[in-house]
Short mmCIF file of C-alpha atoms in Angstrom, two decimals:
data_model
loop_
_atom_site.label_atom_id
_atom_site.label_comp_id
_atom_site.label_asym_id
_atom_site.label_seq_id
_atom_site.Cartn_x
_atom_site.Cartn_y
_atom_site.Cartn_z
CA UNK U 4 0.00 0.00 0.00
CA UNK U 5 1.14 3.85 -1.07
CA UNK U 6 0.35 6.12 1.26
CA UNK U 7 0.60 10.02 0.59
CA UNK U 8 -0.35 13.58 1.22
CA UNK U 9 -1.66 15.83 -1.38
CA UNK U 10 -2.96 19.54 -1.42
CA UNK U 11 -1.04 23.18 -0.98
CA UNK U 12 1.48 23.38 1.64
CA UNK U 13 -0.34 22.89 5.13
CA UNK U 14 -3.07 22.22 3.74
CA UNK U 15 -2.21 18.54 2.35
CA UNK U 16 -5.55 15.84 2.45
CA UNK U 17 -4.84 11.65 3.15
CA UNK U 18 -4.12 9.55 0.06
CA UNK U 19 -3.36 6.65 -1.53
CA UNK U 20 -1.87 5.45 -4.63
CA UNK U 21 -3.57 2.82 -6.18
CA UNK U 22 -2.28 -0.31 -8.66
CA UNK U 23 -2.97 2.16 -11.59
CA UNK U 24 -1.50 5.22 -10.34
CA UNK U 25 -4.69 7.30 -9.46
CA UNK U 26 -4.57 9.28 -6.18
CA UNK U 27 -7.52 8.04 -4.01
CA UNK U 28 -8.89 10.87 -1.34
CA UNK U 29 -9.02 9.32 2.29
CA UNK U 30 -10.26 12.29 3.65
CA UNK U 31 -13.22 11.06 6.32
CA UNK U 32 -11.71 7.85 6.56
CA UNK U 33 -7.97 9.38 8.71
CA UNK U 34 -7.59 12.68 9.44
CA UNK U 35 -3.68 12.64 7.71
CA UNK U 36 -1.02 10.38 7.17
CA UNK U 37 0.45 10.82 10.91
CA UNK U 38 0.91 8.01 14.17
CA UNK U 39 -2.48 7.68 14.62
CA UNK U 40 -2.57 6.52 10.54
CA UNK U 41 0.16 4.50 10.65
CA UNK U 42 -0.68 2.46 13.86
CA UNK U 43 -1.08 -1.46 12.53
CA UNK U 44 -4.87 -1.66 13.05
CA UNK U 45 -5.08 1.47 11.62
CA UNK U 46 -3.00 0.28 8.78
CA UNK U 47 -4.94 -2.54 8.23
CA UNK U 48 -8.04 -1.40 7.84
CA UNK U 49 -6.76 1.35 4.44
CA UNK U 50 -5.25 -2.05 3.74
CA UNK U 51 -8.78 -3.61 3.91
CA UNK U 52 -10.30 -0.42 1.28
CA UNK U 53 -11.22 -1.02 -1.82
CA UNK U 54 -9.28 2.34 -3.78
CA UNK U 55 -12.08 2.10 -6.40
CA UNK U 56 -14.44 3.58 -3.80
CA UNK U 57 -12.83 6.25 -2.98
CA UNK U 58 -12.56 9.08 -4.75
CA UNK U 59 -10.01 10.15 -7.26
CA UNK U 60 -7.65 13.03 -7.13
CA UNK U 61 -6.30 15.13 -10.16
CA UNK U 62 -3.78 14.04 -10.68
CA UNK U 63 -1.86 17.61 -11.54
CA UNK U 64 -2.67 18.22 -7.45
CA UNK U 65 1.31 19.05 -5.34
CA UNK U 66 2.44 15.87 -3.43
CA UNK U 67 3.26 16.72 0.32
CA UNK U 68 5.51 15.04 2.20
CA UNK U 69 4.31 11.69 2.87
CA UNK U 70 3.66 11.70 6.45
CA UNK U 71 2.81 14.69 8.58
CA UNK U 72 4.96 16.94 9.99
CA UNK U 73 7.36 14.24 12.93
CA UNK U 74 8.36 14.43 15.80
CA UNK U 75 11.76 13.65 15.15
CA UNK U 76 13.53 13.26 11.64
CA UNK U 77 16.65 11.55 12.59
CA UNK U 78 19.72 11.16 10.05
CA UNK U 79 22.59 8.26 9.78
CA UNK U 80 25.62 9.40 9.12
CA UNK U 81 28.64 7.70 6.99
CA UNK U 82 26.15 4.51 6.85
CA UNK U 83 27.58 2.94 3.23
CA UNK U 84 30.85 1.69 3.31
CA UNK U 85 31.65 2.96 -0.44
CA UNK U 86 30.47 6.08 0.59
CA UNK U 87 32.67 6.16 3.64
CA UNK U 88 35.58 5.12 1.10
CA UNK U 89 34.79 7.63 -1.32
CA UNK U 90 35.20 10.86 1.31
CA UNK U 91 38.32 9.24 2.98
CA UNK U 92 36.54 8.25 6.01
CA UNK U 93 37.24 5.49 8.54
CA UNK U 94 34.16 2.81 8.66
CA UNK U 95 32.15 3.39 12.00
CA UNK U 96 31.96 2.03 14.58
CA UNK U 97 28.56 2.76 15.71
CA UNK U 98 26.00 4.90 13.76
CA UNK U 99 26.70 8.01 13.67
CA UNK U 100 23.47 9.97 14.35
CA UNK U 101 22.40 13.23 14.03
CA UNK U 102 18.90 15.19 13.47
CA UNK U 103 17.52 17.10 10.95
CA UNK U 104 16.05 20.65 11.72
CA UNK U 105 12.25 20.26 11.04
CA UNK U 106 12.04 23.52 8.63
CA UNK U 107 14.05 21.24 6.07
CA UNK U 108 11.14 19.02 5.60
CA UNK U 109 9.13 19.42 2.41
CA UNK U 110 7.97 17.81 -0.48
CA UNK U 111 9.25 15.45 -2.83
CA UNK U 112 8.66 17.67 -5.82
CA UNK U 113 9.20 21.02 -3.95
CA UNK U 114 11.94 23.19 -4.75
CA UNK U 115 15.37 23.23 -3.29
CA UNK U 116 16.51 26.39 -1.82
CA UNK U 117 20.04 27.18 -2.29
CA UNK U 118 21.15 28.96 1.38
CA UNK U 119 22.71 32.66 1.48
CA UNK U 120 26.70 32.45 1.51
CA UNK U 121 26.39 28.22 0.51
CA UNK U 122 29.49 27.64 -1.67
CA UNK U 123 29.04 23.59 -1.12
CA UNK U 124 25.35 22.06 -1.25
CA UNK U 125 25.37 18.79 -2.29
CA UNK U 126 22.65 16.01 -2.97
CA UNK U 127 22.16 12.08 -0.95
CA UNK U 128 19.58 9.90 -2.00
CA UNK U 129 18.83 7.74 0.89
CA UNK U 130 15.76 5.14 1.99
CA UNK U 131 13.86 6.65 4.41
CA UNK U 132 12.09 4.31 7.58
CA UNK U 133 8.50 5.55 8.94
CA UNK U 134 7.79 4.65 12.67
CA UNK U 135 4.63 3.19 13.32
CA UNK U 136 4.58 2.35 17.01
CA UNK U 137 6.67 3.91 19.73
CA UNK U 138 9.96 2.63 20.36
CA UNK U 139 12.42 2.54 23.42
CA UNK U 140 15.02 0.62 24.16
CA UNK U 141 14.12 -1.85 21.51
CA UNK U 142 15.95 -5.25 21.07
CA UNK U 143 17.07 -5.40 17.84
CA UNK U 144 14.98 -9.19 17.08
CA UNK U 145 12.07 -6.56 17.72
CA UNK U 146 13.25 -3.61 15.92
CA UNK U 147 11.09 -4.34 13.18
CA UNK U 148 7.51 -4.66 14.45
CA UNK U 149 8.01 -1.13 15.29
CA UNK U 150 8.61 -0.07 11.45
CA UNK U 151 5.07 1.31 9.16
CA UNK U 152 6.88 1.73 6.31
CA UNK U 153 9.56 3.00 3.91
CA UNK U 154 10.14 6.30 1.77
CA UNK U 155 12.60 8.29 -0.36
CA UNK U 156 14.28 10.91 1.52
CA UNK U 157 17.11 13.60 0.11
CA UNK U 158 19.88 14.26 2.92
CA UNK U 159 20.41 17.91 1.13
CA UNK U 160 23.57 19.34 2.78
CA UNK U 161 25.71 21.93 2.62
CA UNK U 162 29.14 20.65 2.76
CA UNK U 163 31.13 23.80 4.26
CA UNK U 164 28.20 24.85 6.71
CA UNK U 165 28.47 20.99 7.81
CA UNK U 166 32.44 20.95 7.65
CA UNK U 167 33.84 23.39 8.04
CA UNK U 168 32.17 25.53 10.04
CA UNK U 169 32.55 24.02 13.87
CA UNK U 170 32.14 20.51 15.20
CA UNK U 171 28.63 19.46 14.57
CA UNK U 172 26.67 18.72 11.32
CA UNK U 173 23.29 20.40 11.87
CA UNK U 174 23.98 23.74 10.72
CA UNK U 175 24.88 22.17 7.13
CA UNK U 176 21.71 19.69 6.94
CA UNK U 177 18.88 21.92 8.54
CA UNK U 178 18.45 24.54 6.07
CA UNK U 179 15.16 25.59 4.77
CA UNK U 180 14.12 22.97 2.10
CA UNK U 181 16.78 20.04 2.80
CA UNK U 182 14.63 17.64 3.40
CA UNK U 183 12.38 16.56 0.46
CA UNK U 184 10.36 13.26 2.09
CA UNK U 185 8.01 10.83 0.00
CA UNK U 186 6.40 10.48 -2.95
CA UNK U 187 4.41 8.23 -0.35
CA UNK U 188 5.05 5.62 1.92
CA UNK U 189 5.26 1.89 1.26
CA UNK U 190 4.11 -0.28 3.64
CA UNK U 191 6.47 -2.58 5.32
CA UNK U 192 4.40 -5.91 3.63
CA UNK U 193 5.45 -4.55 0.11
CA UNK U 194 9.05 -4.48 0.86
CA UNK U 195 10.32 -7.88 0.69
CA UNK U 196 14.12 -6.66 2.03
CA UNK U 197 14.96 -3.22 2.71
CA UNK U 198 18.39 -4.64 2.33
CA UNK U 199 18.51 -4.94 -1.67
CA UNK U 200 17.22 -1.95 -3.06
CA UNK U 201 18.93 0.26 -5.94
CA UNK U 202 18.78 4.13 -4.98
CA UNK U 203 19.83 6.66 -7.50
CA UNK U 204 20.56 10.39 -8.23
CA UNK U 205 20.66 12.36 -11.29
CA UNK U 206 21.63 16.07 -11.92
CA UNK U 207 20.36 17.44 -15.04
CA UNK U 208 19.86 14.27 -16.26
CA UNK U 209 23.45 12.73 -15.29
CA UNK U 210 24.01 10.00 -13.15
CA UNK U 211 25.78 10.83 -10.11
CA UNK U 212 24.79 8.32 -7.82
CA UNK U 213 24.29 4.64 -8.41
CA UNK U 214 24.05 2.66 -5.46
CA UNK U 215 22.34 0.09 -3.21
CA UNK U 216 21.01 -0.44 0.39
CA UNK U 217 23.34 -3.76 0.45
CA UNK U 218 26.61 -1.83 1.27
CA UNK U 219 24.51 -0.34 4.14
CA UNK U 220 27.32 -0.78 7.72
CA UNK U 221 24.64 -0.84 9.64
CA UNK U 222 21.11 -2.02 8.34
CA UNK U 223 17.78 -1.24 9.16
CA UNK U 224 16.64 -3.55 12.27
CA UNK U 225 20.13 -2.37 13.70
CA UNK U 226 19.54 1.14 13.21
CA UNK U 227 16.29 1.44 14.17
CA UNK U 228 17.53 -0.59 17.64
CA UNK U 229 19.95 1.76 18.15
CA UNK U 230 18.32 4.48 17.97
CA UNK U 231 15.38 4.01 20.09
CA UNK U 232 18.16 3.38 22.89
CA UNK U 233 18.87 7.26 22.77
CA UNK U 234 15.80 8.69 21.26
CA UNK U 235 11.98 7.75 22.16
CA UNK U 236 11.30 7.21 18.53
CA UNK U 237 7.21 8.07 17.73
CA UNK U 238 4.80 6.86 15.27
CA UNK U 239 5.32 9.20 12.06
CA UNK U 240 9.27 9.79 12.99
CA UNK U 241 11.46 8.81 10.17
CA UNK U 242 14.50 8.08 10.10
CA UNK U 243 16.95 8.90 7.25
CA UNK U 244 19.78 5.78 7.14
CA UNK U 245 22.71 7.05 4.80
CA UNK U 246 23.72 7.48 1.20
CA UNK U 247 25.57 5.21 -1.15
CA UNK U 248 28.68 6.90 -3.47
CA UNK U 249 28.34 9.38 -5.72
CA UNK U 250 27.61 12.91 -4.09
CA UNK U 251 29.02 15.86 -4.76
CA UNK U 252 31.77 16.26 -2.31
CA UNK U 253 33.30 12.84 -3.31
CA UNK U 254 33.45 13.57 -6.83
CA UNK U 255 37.42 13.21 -8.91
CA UNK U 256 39.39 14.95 -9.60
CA UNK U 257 37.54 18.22 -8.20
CA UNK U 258 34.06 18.09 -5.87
CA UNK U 259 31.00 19.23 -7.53
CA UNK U 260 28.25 21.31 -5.93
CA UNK U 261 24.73 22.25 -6.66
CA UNK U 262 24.02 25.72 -8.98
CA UNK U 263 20.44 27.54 -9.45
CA UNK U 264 18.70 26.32 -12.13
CA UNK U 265 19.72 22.54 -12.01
CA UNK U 266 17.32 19.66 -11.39
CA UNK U 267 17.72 16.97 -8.98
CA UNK U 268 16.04 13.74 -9.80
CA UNK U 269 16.12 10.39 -7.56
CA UNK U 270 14.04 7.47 -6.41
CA UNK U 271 14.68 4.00 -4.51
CA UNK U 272 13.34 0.84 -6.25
CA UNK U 273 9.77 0.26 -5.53
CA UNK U 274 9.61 3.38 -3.75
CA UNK U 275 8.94 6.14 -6.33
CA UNK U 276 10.96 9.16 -7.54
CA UNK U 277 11.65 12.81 -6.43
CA UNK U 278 12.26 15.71 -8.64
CA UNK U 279 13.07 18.87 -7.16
CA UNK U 280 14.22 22.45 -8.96
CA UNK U 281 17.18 24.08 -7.36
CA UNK U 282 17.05 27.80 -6.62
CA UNK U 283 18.65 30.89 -4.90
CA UNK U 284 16.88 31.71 -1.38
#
């Protein structure tokens, strides 16, 4: 099951993708995509819908984020080993965790502010893992039963606000717009291993990042374990879990950053794609 948000910025209505690619309004049936949505029973009964009665959306309507606004969006750090390798850093040896300012999140198809003085902002595809039930302190043989779901999230960061700028990463990933979350949400069911799926990233039509969630250090029952051991992780909370190679700072022989006027375009398999305009703030 697809799971999405649709409608002018906070003012998005509940929807779902059905089999032929028709938005289906579940207004009346949840109030939005958030926790209370994304509990199991809740889950199971959109699961239980028929998407032929319920009505269709035009399909020209903006795509919001896929869930509502979270409580936390947490990040993973350095989380592919060719990535790691490909910026010169040592592999991990425990996630590296960090979160992501809440005024970065936005649509999948919403532009991409460029930030004031940025000299460095660079692009990570990355699969995204919705919360459906409250975690803490979760064994890791558990981890699971706690996810809803799955997404496409872009990491946007600005490599010399995030570098070079003082000892902690926030001020380089929390910028207005670096958060681009959805399409929609895939329900865990559909996702037969979160562990072998191709992600991607194109700029202006170039392939710049070609990678899969196999080279993941630490994967997705371990992350989400981890985690919940340090934050109280909440229904709707997602959490972002690393990029493979290919951005821009890792490039040879010289790094390449994003300009104003170039198009970002990425998607994980079975997941859907993003497609977001880059622009001066």
């Amino acid at each position: 099951m697809k799971l999405l948000r649709y409608g002018p910025h906070g003012e998005e209505r509940p929807g779902l993708l059905d089999a032929h690619g028709t938005i289906r309004d579940l207004t009346g049936v949840v109030a939005d995509i958030d926790g209370a949505a994304l509990a199991p029973a809740s889950l199971a009964r959109l699961a239980a819908i028929n998407p032929a009665t319920l009505p269709a959306v035009d399909g020209a309507v903006r795509i919001g984020a896929c869930v509502a606004r979270p409580v936390n969006f947490i990040c993973i750090g350095l989380n592919y080993a060719d990535h790691a390798a490909e910026t010169g850093s040592p592999i991990p040896k425990e996630p590296i965790v960090f979160l992501k300012s809440l005024g970065a999140y936005s649509g999948p198809y919403d532009d991409v502010l460029i930030p004031r003085g940025s000299v460095k902002t660079d692009w990570e595809v990355e699969l995204g893992v919705i919360i459906g039930t409250t975690a803490r302190y979760v064994p890791e043989a558990a981890a699971m039963d706690h996810v809803a779901g799955y997404c496409v999230v872009n990491d946007v960061s600005e490599r010399a606000f995030q570098l070079e700028r003082g000892a902690t990463w926030d001020k380089g990933k929390g910028c207005d717009t670096f958060g681009p979350v959805g399409p929609w949400m895939v329900t865990r069911d559909e996702v037969a291993d979160p562990q072998n799926l191709a992600m991607y990233c194109d700029i202006d039509g170039v392939r710049m990042q070609d990678g899969s969630t196999r080279t993941m250090i630490f994967n997705v029952r371990q992350i989400v374990s981890y985690v919940s051991h340090f934050i109280t992780l909440h229904p709707g909370d997602i959490i972002a879990t690393g990029t493979p190679p290919g951005v821009g700072m890792g490039k040879k022989p010289e790094p390449v950053f994003l300009r104003p006027g170039q198009t970002m375009t990425l998607g994980v398999a079975g997941l859907g794609e993003q497609r977001q305009a880059v622009r001066a703030a």
